Amino acid sequence: MQALAERLDAVVAGRELAGFDPLSFSSLKTVVPGPEAFVGHRVERVTRRAKYLIFEVGDVGRMLLHLSQAGRIDIEDPQKRTKPRGAVVRIRFADGVALLVREFGTERKAAWWMLAPGDDGPLAGLGPEPDSEEFAALVREGDDRRRIHTWLRDQHTVAGIGRGYSDDILWRAKLSPYATLASLDAAQREELLDAVHAVLADGLELERQRTGGLSENKLGEHFEVHGRWGSPCPRCGTTLERISYESHEVTYCPACQTGGKTLADRRRSRLLK
Ligand SMILES: [Zn+2]
């Protein structure tokens, strides 16, 4: 998402907004200020916080965009009038360029917000960024008793770590997906923190290298273990295992992370019945 924000900034910073075409029912999450209040003003820059893209429009406020699971952004030059499948909103600029936001997910939907200055909207209550001192202190001193995988994905704990990165972080730190922060010693906490920094830095590096523009928003196949259950662990060669949940799967290496143990899950328990 950071790399996408950087690419968007390069494309739209300085451009004057000419209009917003809402193309999907209920994807705009705010009523006041209306999008028309932003027309005629320039986007100063595009930044990111957690998984939100932030279009900063000076004194008028900010537009927030969340692409959810499978959203993407197309640049239209010149802008079109069509309404393709999955279209969410078209952001039109005065010089004829437009951004078309589309959504291919079924479960969760892309959404956007128009925020007045000082209104944090959905950004309120977000945890610190993973590279902040605040988060480092939390890892070193925290006593949370949820599974670390759950804790890392909680956007109130730390912003912007999803399922894929959580799998890779725990694998890199050699921690069980069932471990809790409270159960870690000082050395393990440092390994966890190092793993968070390293995995996110690698991810950003790969995203920056990716060509093909803004359409390629989907995170590619660059996870080290996430989604790769059944294939060999990149570190030790043991076959990676998974824990199945209703909505997602956690991948781990039984040799590197759980002392050789295979963790029980819903799928496995069902098979055993
Ligand atoms: Zn391994």
PDB file of C-alpha atoms and ligand atoms in Angstrom:
ATOM      1  CA  MET A   1       0.000   0.000   0.000  1.00  0.00           C
ATOM      2  CA  GLN A   2       2.938   2.319   0.672  1.00  0.00           C
ATOM      3  CA  ALA A   3       4.288   1.763  -2.821  1.00  0.00           C
ATOM      4  CA  LEU A   4       0.832   2.371  -4.298  1.00  0.00           C
ATOM      5  CA  ALA A   5       0.561   5.651  -2.381  1.00  0.00           C
ATOM      6  CA  GLU A   6       3.952   6.678  -3.774  1.00  0.00           C
ATOM      7  CA  ARG A   7       2.886   5.894  -7.327  1.00  0.00           C
ATOM      8  CA  LEU A   8      -0.428   7.698  -6.914  1.00  0.00           C
ATOM      9  CA  ASP A   9       1.356  10.711  -5.492  1.00  0.00           C
ATOM     10  CA  ALA A  10       3.560  10.841  -8.578  1.00  0.00           C
ATOM     11  CA  VAL A  11       0.479  10.760 -10.812  1.00  0.00           C
ATOM     12  CA  VAL A  12      -2.002  13.094  -9.114  1.00  0.00           C
ATOM     13  CA  ALA A  13      -0.133  15.488  -6.807  1.00  0.00           C
ATOM     14  CA  GLY A  14      -0.761  19.002  -8.054  1.00  0.00           C
ATOM     15  CA  ARG A  15      -3.758  18.080 -10.204  1.00  0.00           C
ATOM     16  CA  GLU A  16      -7.005  19.984  -9.772  1.00  0.00           C
ATOM     17  CA  LEU A  17     -10.091  17.967  -8.868  1.00  0.00           C
ATOM     18  CA  ALA A  18     -12.978  18.304 -11.314  1.00  0.00           C
ATOM     19  CA  GLY A  19     -15.504  15.853  -9.925  1.00  0.00           C
ATOM     20  CA  PHE A  20     -16.318  12.547  -8.278  1.00  0.00           C
ATOM     21  CA  ASP A  21     -18.647  10.030  -9.898  1.00  0.00           C
ATOM     22  CA  PRO A  22     -19.965   7.584  -7.296  1.00  0.00           C
ATOM     23  CA  LEU A  23     -20.437   4.338  -9.228  1.00  0.00           C
ATOM     24  CA  SER A  24     -21.414   1.962  -6.464  1.00  0.00           C
ATOM     25  CA  PHE A  25     -24.157   2.234  -3.899  1.00  0.00           C
ATOM     26  CA  SER A  26     -23.020   2.962  -0.330  1.00  0.00           C
ATOM     27  CA  SER A  27     -19.269   2.951  -0.975  1.00  0.00           C
ATOM     28  CA  LEU A  28     -19.066   6.633   0.081  1.00  0.00           C
ATOM     29  CA  LYS A  29     -19.089   6.472   3.874  1.00  0.00           C
ATOM     30  CA  THR A  30     -19.533  10.161   4.669  1.00  0.00           C
ATOM     31  CA  VAL A  31     -22.268  12.731   3.984  1.00  0.00           C
ATOM     32  CA  VAL A  32     -20.663  16.014   5.017  1.00  0.00           C
ATOM     33  CA  PRO A  33     -18.605  17.483   3.473  1.00  0.00           C
ATOM     34  CA  GLY A  34     -19.936  16.381   0.121  1.00  0.00           C
ATOM     35  CA  PRO A  35     -17.455  15.526  -2.643  1.00  0.00           C
ATOM     36  CA  GLU A  36     -18.479  18.722  -4.514  1.00  0.00           C
ATOM     37  CA  ALA A  37     -16.765  20.749  -1.764  1.00  0.00           C
ATOM     38  CA  PHE A  38     -13.414  19.403  -3.055  1.00  0.00           C
ATOM     39  CA  VAL A  39     -13.982  20.314  -6.698  1.00  0.00           C
ATOM     40  CA  GLY A  40     -11.709  23.096  -7.949  1.00  0.00           C
ATOM     41  CA  HIS A  41      -9.031  22.310  -5.354  1.00  0.00           C
ATOM     42  CA  ARG A  42      -5.707  20.606  -5.934  1.00  0.00           C
ATOM     43  CA  VAL A  43      -4.531  17.324  -4.476  1.00  0.00           C
ATOM     44  CA  GLU A  44      -1.393  18.326  -2.580  1.00  0.00           C
ATOM     45  CA  ARG A  45      -0.121  14.827  -2.027  1.00  0.00           C
ATOM     46  CA  VAL A  46      -1.117  11.208  -1.563  1.00  0.00           C
ATOM     47  CA  THR A  47       0.025   9.412   1.565  1.00  0.00           C
ATOM     48  CA  ARG A  48      -0.844   6.250   3.424  1.00  0.00           C
ATOM     49  CA  ARG A  49      -1.845   5.327   6.958  1.00  0.00           C
ATOM     50  CA  ALA A  50      -2.461   1.644   7.698  1.00  0.00           C
ATOM     51  CA  LYS A  51      -4.318   0.410   4.606  1.00  0.00           C
ATOM     52  CA  TYR A  52      -5.902   3.743   3.821  1.00  0.00           C
ATOM     53  CA  LEU A  53      -4.776   5.903   0.910  1.00  0.00           C
ATOM     54  CA  ILE A  54      -5.030   9.574   1.847  1.00  0.00           C
ATOM     55  CA  PHE A  55      -5.530  12.294  -0.765  1.00  0.00           C
ATOM     56  CA  GLU A  56      -4.649  15.551   0.974  1.00  0.00           C
ATOM     57  CA  VAL A  57      -6.584  18.460  -0.472  1.00  0.00           C
ATOM     58  CA  GLY A  58      -5.216  21.408   1.518  1.00  0.00           C
ATOM     59  CA  ASP A  59      -7.673  23.480   3.528  1.00  0.00           C
ATOM     60  CA  VAL A  60     -10.691  21.569   2.235  1.00  0.00           C
ATOM     61  CA  GLY A  61      -9.814  18.313   3.900  1.00  0.00           C
ATOM     62  CA  ARG A  62      -8.870  14.802   2.879  1.00  0.00           C
ATOM     63  CA  MET A  63     -10.269  11.994   0.813  1.00  0.00           C
ATOM     64  CA  LEU A  64      -9.631   8.513   2.186  1.00  0.00           C
ATOM     65  CA  LEU A  65      -9.742   5.401   0.072  1.00  0.00           C
ATOM     66  CA  HIS A  66      -9.676   1.803   1.299  1.00  0.00           C
ATOM     67  CA  LEU A  67      -9.260  -0.801  -1.427  1.00  0.00           C
ATOM     68  CA  SER A  68     -10.303  -3.686   0.809  1.00  0.00           C
ATOM     69  CA  GLN A  69      -9.352  -7.206  -0.306  1.00  0.00           C
ATOM     70  CA  ALA A  70      -9.415  -6.886  -4.051  1.00  0.00           C
ATOM     71  CA  GLY A  71      -9.686  -3.258  -5.045  1.00  0.00           C
ATOM     72  CA  ARG A  72      -7.532  -1.637  -7.674  1.00  0.00           C
ATOM     73  CA  ILE A  73      -7.056   1.712  -9.326  1.00  0.00           C
ATOM     74  CA  ASP A  74      -6.904   2.371 -13.067  1.00  0.00           C
ATOM     75  CA  ILE A  75      -5.562   5.596 -14.539  1.00  0.00           C
ATOM     76  CA  GLU A  76      -7.726   6.870 -17.370  1.00  0.00           C
ATOM     77  CA  ASP A  77      -6.113   9.325 -19.748  1.00  0.00           C
ATOM     78  CA  PRO A  78      -8.372  10.597 -21.140  1.00  0.00           C
ATOM     79  CA  GLN A  79     -11.091   9.933 -18.574  1.00  0.00           C
ATOM     80  CA  LYS A  80     -14.043   7.772 -19.600  1.00  0.00           C
ATOM     81  CA  ARG A  81     -17.769   7.800 -18.917  1.00  0.00           C
ATOM     82  CA  THR A  82     -18.219   4.055 -18.648  1.00  0.00           C
ATOM     83  CA  LYS A  83     -19.285   2.086 -15.581  1.00  0.00           C
ATOM     84  CA  PRO A  84     -17.276  -1.157 -15.706  1.00  0.00           C
ATOM     85  CA  ARG A  85     -18.036  -4.131 -13.506  1.00  0.00           C
ATOM     86  CA  GLY A  86     -16.977  -3.528  -9.910  1.00  0.00           C
ATOM     87  CA  ALA A  87     -16.660   0.228 -10.401  1.00  0.00           C
ATOM     88  CA  VAL A  88     -16.635   2.117  -7.083  1.00  0.00           C
ATOM     89  CA  VAL A  89     -15.829   5.736  -7.893  1.00  0.00           C
ATOM     90  CA  ARG A  90     -14.233   7.760 -10.657  1.00  0.00           C
ATOM     91  CA  ILE A  91     -12.129  10.707  -9.492  1.00  0.00           C
ATOM     92  CA  ARG A  92     -11.908  13.234 -12.314  1.00  0.00           C
ATOM     93  CA  PHE A  93      -9.230  15.883 -12.721  1.00  0.00           C
ATOM     94  CA  ALA A  94      -9.491  19.183 -14.580  1.00  0.00           C
ATOM     95  CA  ASP A  95      -6.797  18.264 -17.119  1.00  0.00           C
ATOM     96  CA  GLY A  96      -8.751  15.258 -18.389  1.00  0.00           C
ATOM     97  CA  VAL A  97      -7.094  12.476 -16.390  1.00  0.00           C
ATOM     98  CA  ALA A  98      -9.158  10.314 -14.028  1.00  0.00           C
ATOM     99  CA  LEU A  99      -8.654   7.565 -11.470  1.00  0.00           C
ATOM    100  CA  LEU A 100     -11.138   4.716 -11.611  1.00  0.00           C
ATOM    101  CA  VAL A 101     -11.436   2.685  -8.422  1.00  0.00           C
ATOM    102  CA  ARG A 102     -12.705  -0.853  -8.937  1.00  0.00           C
ATOM    103  CA  GLU A 103     -13.437  -3.706  -6.596  1.00  0.00           C
ATOM    104  CA  PHE A 104     -13.325  -7.398  -7.414  1.00  0.00           C
ATOM    105  CA  GLY A 105     -14.006  -8.786  -3.954  1.00  0.00           C
ATOM    106  CA  THR A 106     -17.199 -10.462  -2.873  1.00  0.00           C
ATOM    107  CA  GLU A 107     -16.836 -10.252   0.866  1.00  0.00           C
ATOM    108  CA  ARG A 108     -15.514  -6.830   1.730  1.00  0.00           C
ATOM    109  CA  LYS A 109     -15.982  -3.736  -0.324  1.00  0.00           C
ATOM    110  CA  ALA A 110     -13.750  -0.846  -1.221  1.00  0.00           C
ATOM    111  CA  ALA A 111     -14.895   2.401   0.375  1.00  0.00           C
ATOM    112  CA  TRP A 112     -14.125   6.106   0.414  1.00  0.00           C
ATOM    113  CA  TRP A 113     -14.554   8.989   2.833  1.00  0.00           C
ATOM    114  CA  MET A 114     -14.515  12.771   2.418  1.00  0.00           C
ATOM    115  CA  LEU A 115     -13.195  14.272   5.646  1.00  0.00           C
ATOM    116  CA  ALA A 116     -13.229  17.876   6.819  1.00  0.00           C
ATOM    117  CA  PRO A 117      -9.962  19.231   8.271  1.00  0.00           C
ATOM    118  CA  GLY A 118      -9.340  17.788  11.730  1.00  0.00           C
ATOM    119  CA  ASP A 119     -11.711  14.845  11.211  1.00  0.00           C
ATOM    120  CA  ASP A 120      -9.806  11.562  11.392  1.00  0.00           C
ATOM    121  CA  GLY A 121     -12.766   9.401  10.378  1.00  0.00           C
ATOM    122  CA  PRO A 122     -11.716   5.734  10.292  1.00  0.00           C
ATOM    123  CA  LEU A 123      -8.104   6.712  11.037  1.00  0.00           C
ATOM    124  CA  ALA A 124      -9.100   7.481  14.635  1.00  0.00           C
ATOM    125  CA  GLY A 125      -8.151   4.649  16.959  1.00  0.00           C
ATOM    126  CA  LEU A 126      -5.598   3.097  14.604  1.00  0.00           C
ATOM    127  CA  GLY A 127      -2.529   1.712  16.319  1.00  0.00           C
ATOM    128  CA  PRO A 128       0.994   3.024  15.682  1.00  0.00           C
ATOM    129  CA  GLU A 129       2.849   2.291  12.450  1.00  0.00           C
ATOM    130  CA  PRO A 130       5.069  -0.843  12.618  1.00  0.00           C
ATOM    131  CA  ASP A 131       8.295   1.165  12.283  1.00  0.00           C
ATOM    132  CA  SER A 132       7.486   3.532  15.171  1.00  0.00           C
ATOM    133  CA  GLU A 133       9.113   3.729  18.605  1.00  0.00           C
ATOM    134  CA  GLU A 134       5.650   3.378  20.121  1.00  0.00           C
ATOM    135  CA  PHE A 135       5.188  -0.028  18.534  1.00  0.00           C
ATOM    136  CA  ALA A 136       8.714  -1.116  19.512  1.00  0.00           C
ATOM    137  CA  ALA A 137       7.909  -0.285  23.144  1.00  0.00           C
ATOM    138  CA  LEU A 138       4.692  -2.270  22.884  1.00  0.00           C
ATOM    139  CA  VAL A 139       6.550  -5.360  21.634  1.00  0.00           C
ATOM    140  CA  ARG A 140       9.232  -5.039  24.340  1.00  0.00           C
ATOM    141  CA  GLU A 141       6.885  -4.396  27.257  1.00  0.00           C
ATOM    142  CA  GLY A 142       3.420  -5.575  26.250  1.00  0.00           C
ATOM    143  CA  ASP A 143       1.627  -8.408  28.029  1.00  0.00           C
ATOM    144  CA  ASP A 144      -1.173  -9.106  25.567  1.00  0.00           C
ATOM    145  CA  ARG A 145      -2.527 -12.638  25.896  1.00  0.00           C
ATOM    146  CA  ARG A 146      -4.090 -13.087  22.499  1.00  0.00           C
ATOM    147  CA  ARG A 147      -2.270 -15.169  19.914  1.00  0.00           C
ATOM    148  CA  ILE A 148       0.446 -13.021  18.344  1.00  0.00           C
ATOM    149  CA  HIS A 149      -1.000 -13.658  14.904  1.00  0.00           C
ATOM    150  CA  THR A 150      -4.300 -12.128  16.037  1.00  0.00           C
ATOM    151  CA  TRP A 151      -2.581  -9.331  17.926  1.00  0.00           C
ATOM    152  CA  LEU A 152      -0.457  -8.312  14.915  1.00  0.00           C
ATOM    153  CA  ARG A 153      -3.502  -8.147  12.656  1.00  0.00           C
ATOM    154  CA  ASP A 154      -5.489  -5.977  15.088  1.00  0.00           C
ATOM    155  CA  GLN A 155      -5.384  -2.505  13.525  1.00  0.00           C
ATOM    156  CA  HIS A 156      -5.787  -0.953  17.002  1.00  0.00           C
ATOM    157  CA  THR A 157      -2.528  -2.640  18.070  1.00  0.00           C
ATOM    158  CA  VAL A 158      -0.432  -1.772  15.037  1.00  0.00           C
ATOM    159  CA  ALA A 159      -1.563  -0.376  11.726  1.00  0.00           C
ATOM    160  CA  GLY A 160      -1.185  -2.082   8.392  1.00  0.00           C
ATOM    161  CA  ILE A 161      -0.124  -5.674   9.074  1.00  0.00           C
ATOM    162  CA  GLY A 162      -2.386  -8.184   7.356  1.00  0.00           C
ATOM    163  CA  ARG A 163      -2.637 -11.954   7.363  1.00  0.00           C
ATOM    164  CA  GLY A 164       0.108 -12.593   4.842  1.00  0.00           C
ATOM    165  CA  TYR A 165       2.699 -10.490   6.597  1.00  0.00           C
ATOM    166  CA  SER A 166       1.691 -11.977   9.974  1.00  0.00           C
ATOM    167  CA  ASP A 167       2.465 -15.482   8.677  1.00  0.00           C
ATOM    168  CA  ASP A 168       5.841 -14.392   7.326  1.00  0.00           C
ATOM    169  CA  ILE A 169       6.712 -12.411  10.474  1.00  0.00           C
ATOM    170  CA  LEU A 170       6.053 -15.348  12.817  1.00  0.00           C
ATOM    171  CA  TRP A 171       7.962 -17.700  10.515  1.00  0.00           C
ATOM    172  CA  ARG A 172      10.921 -15.359  10.357  1.00  0.00           C
ATOM    173  CA  ALA A 173      10.931 -14.919  14.160  1.00  0.00           C
ATOM    174  CA  LYS A 174      10.516 -18.720  14.607  1.00  0.00           C
ATOM    175  CA  LEU A 175       7.455 -18.233  16.782  1.00  0.00           C
ATOM    176  CA  SER A 176       4.391 -20.459  16.965  1.00  0.00           C
ATOM    177  CA  PRO A 177       1.190 -18.949  15.560  1.00  0.00           C
ATOM    178  CA  TYR A 178      -0.328 -19.859  18.930  1.00  0.00           C
ATOM    179  CA  ALA A 179       2.307 -18.059  21.029  1.00  0.00           C
ATOM    180  CA  THR A 180       1.233 -14.956  22.950  1.00  0.00           C
ATOM    181  CA  LEU A 181       3.215 -11.782  23.471  1.00  0.00           C
ATOM    182  CA  ALA A 182       2.986 -12.272  27.238  1.00  0.00           C
ATOM    183  CA  SER A 183       4.755 -15.639  26.925  1.00  0.00           C
ATOM    184  CA  LEU A 184       7.846 -14.292  25.098  1.00  0.00           C
ATOM    185  CA  ASP A 185      11.195 -13.592  26.713  1.00  0.00           C
ATOM    186  CA  ALA A 186      13.258 -10.509  25.924  1.00  0.00           C
ATOM    187  CA  ALA A 187      15.267 -12.165  23.130  1.00  0.00           C
ATOM    188  CA  GLN A 188      12.136 -13.489  21.419  1.00  0.00           C
ATOM    189  CA  ARG A 189      10.575 -10.041  21.591  1.00  0.00           C
ATOM    190  CA  GLU A 190      13.582  -8.544  19.818  1.00  0.00           C
ATOM    191  CA  GLU A 191      13.367 -11.274  17.176  1.00  0.00           C
ATOM    192  CA  LEU A 192       9.695 -10.506  16.699  1.00  0.00           C
ATOM    193  CA  LEU A 193      10.402  -6.803  16.296  1.00  0.00           C
ATOM    194  CA  ASP A 194      13.268  -7.469  13.864  1.00  0.00           C
ATOM    195  CA  ALA A 195      11.015  -9.812  11.889  1.00  0.00           C
ATOM    196  CA  VAL A 196       8.259  -7.175  11.642  1.00  0.00           C
ATOM    197  CA  HIS A 197      10.728  -4.615  10.316  1.00  0.00           C
ATOM    198  CA  ALA A 198      12.460  -7.019   7.925  1.00  0.00           C
ATOM    199  CA  VAL A 199       9.286  -8.523   6.426  1.00  0.00           C
ATOM    200  CA  LEU A 200       7.659  -5.141   5.858  1.00  0.00           C
ATOM    201  CA  ALA A 201      10.847  -3.670   4.391  1.00  0.00           C
ATOM    202  CA  ASP A 202      11.157  -6.608   1.967  1.00  0.00           C
ATOM    203  CA  GLY A 203       7.514  -6.248   0.997  1.00  0.00           C
ATOM    204  CA  LEU A 204       7.911  -2.549   0.294  1.00  0.00           C
ATOM    205  CA  GLU A 205      11.064  -3.147  -1.711  1.00  0.00           C
ATOM    206  CA  LEU A 206       9.293  -5.685  -3.927  1.00  0.00           C
ATOM    207  CA  GLU A 207       6.253  -3.472  -4.344  1.00  0.00           C
ATOM    208  CA  ARG A 208       8.430  -0.566  -5.438  1.00  0.00           C
ATOM    209  CA  GLN A 209      10.178  -2.712  -8.045  1.00  0.00           C
ATOM    210  CA  ARG A 210       6.917  -3.874  -9.533  1.00  0.00           C
ATOM    211  CA  THR A 211       6.085  -2.349 -12.863  1.00  0.00           C
ATOM    212  CA  GLY A 212       2.738  -2.255 -14.598  1.00  0.00           C
ATOM    213  CA  GLY A 213       1.290   0.755 -12.856  1.00  0.00           C
ATOM    214  CA  LEU A 214      -1.563   1.100 -10.465  1.00  0.00           C
ATOM    215  CA  SER A 215      -3.638  -1.743 -11.811  1.00  0.00           C
ATOM    216  CA  GLU A 216      -1.385  -4.283 -10.211  1.00  0.00           C
ATOM    217  CA  ASN A 217      -2.562  -3.582  -6.732  1.00  0.00           C
ATOM    218  CA  LYS A 218      -2.937  -7.180  -5.669  1.00  0.00           C
ATOM    219  CA  LEU A 219      -0.117  -8.314  -3.457  1.00  0.00           C
ATOM    220  CA  GLY A 220       1.832 -10.701  -5.593  1.00  0.00           C
ATOM    221  CA  GLU A 221       3.363 -14.005  -4.770  1.00  0.00           C
ATOM    222  CA  HIS A 222       6.161 -12.512  -2.765  1.00  0.00           C
ATOM    223  CA  PHE A 223       5.334 -13.990   0.621  1.00  0.00           C
ATOM    224  CA  GLU A 224       7.914 -16.408   1.943  1.00  0.00           C
ATOM    225  CA  VAL A 225       5.517 -18.823   3.613  1.00  0.00           C
ATOM    226  CA  HIS A 226       2.029 -17.284   3.532  1.00  0.00           C
ATOM    227  CA  GLY A 227      -0.245 -19.389   1.330  1.00  0.00           C
ATOM    228  CA  ARG A 228       2.551 -21.868   0.610  1.00  0.00           C
ATOM    229  CA  TRP A 229       1.456 -24.737   2.854  1.00  0.00           C
ATOM    230  CA  GLY A 230       2.404 -28.071   1.335  1.00  0.00           C
ATOM    231  CA  SER A 231       5.665 -26.737  -0.065  1.00  0.00           C
ATOM    232  CA  PRO A 232       9.063 -26.916   1.645  1.00  0.00           C
ATOM    233  CA  CYS A 233      10.054 -24.361   4.285  1.00  0.00           C
ATOM    234  CA  PRO A 234      12.538 -21.949   2.636  1.00  0.00           C
ATOM    235  CA  ARG A 235      14.789 -22.264   5.699  1.00  0.00           C
ATOM    236  CA  CYS A 236      14.782 -25.947   6.662  1.00  0.00           C
ATOM    237  CA  GLY A 237      12.930 -27.819   3.924  1.00  0.00           C
ATOM    238  CA  THR A 238      10.218 -29.272   6.168  1.00  0.00           C
ATOM    239  CA  THR A 239       6.764 -29.279   4.580  1.00  0.00           C
ATOM    240  CA  LEU A 240       4.839 -26.176   5.630  1.00  0.00           C
ATOM    241  CA  GLU A 241       1.560 -26.785   7.460  1.00  0.00           C
ATOM    242  CA  ARG A 242      -1.573 -24.701   7.764  1.00  0.00           C
ATOM    243  CA  ILE A 243      -4.228 -23.900  10.320  1.00  0.00           C
ATOM    244  CA  SER A 244      -7.617 -23.372   8.695  1.00  0.00           C
ATOM    245  CA  TYR A 245     -10.057 -20.805   9.955  1.00  0.00           C
ATOM    246  CA  GLU A 246     -13.419 -20.022   8.462  1.00  0.00           C
ATOM    247  CA  SER A 247     -12.153 -17.001   6.555  1.00  0.00           C
ATOM    248  CA  HIS A 248      -8.414 -17.578   6.215  1.00  0.00           C
ATOM    249  CA  GLU A 249      -5.479 -19.904   6.716  1.00  0.00           C
ATOM    250  CA  VAL A 250      -2.308 -19.520   8.736  1.00  0.00           C
ATOM    251  CA  THR A 251       0.827 -21.120   7.284  1.00  0.00           C
ATOM    252  CA  TYR A 252       3.731 -22.187   9.497  1.00  0.00           C
ATOM    253  CA  CYS A 253       6.733 -24.488   9.610  1.00  0.00           C
ATOM    254  CA  PRO A 254       6.359 -27.226  12.249  1.00  0.00           C
ATOM    255  CA  ALA A 255      10.145 -27.644  12.505  1.00  0.00           C
ATOM    256  CA  CYS A 256      11.062 -23.945  12.782  1.00  0.00           C
ATOM    257  CA  GLN A 257       8.069 -22.695  14.736  1.00  0.00           C
ATOM    258  CA  THR A 258       6.272 -25.312  16.809  1.00  0.00           C
ATOM    259  CA  GLY A 259       8.941 -27.764  17.930  1.00  0.00           C
ATOM    260  CA  GLY A 260       7.806 -30.402  15.438  1.00  0.00           C
ATOM    261  CA  LYS A 261       4.154 -30.248  16.484  1.00  0.00           C
ATOM    262  CA  THR A 262       1.309 -29.994  13.991  1.00  0.00           C
ATOM    263  CA  LEU A 263      -1.330 -27.645  15.344  1.00  0.00           C
ATOM    264  CA  ALA A 264      -4.963 -28.749  15.454  1.00  0.00           C
ATOM    265  CA  ASP A 265      -7.491 -26.759  13.498  1.00  0.00           C
ATOM    266  CA  ARG A 266     -11.163 -26.842  12.520  1.00  0.00           C
ATOM    267  CA  ARG A 267     -10.536 -28.742   9.323  1.00  0.00           C
ATOM    268  CA  ARG A 268      -8.388 -31.371  11.008  1.00  0.00           C
ATOM    269  CA  SER A 269     -10.816 -31.803  13.926  1.00  0.00           C
ATOM    270  CA  ARG A 270     -13.668 -32.266  11.474  1.00  0.00           C
ATOM    271  CA  LEU A 271     -11.742 -34.939   9.593  1.00  0.00           C
ATOM    272  CA  LEU A 272     -11.032 -36.811  12.801  1.00  0.00           C
ATOM    273  CA  LYS A 273     -14.682 -37.000  13.868  1.00  0.00           C
TER     274      LYS A 273
HETATM  275 ZN    ZN B   1      11.402 -24.565   8.687  1.00  0.00          ZN
END
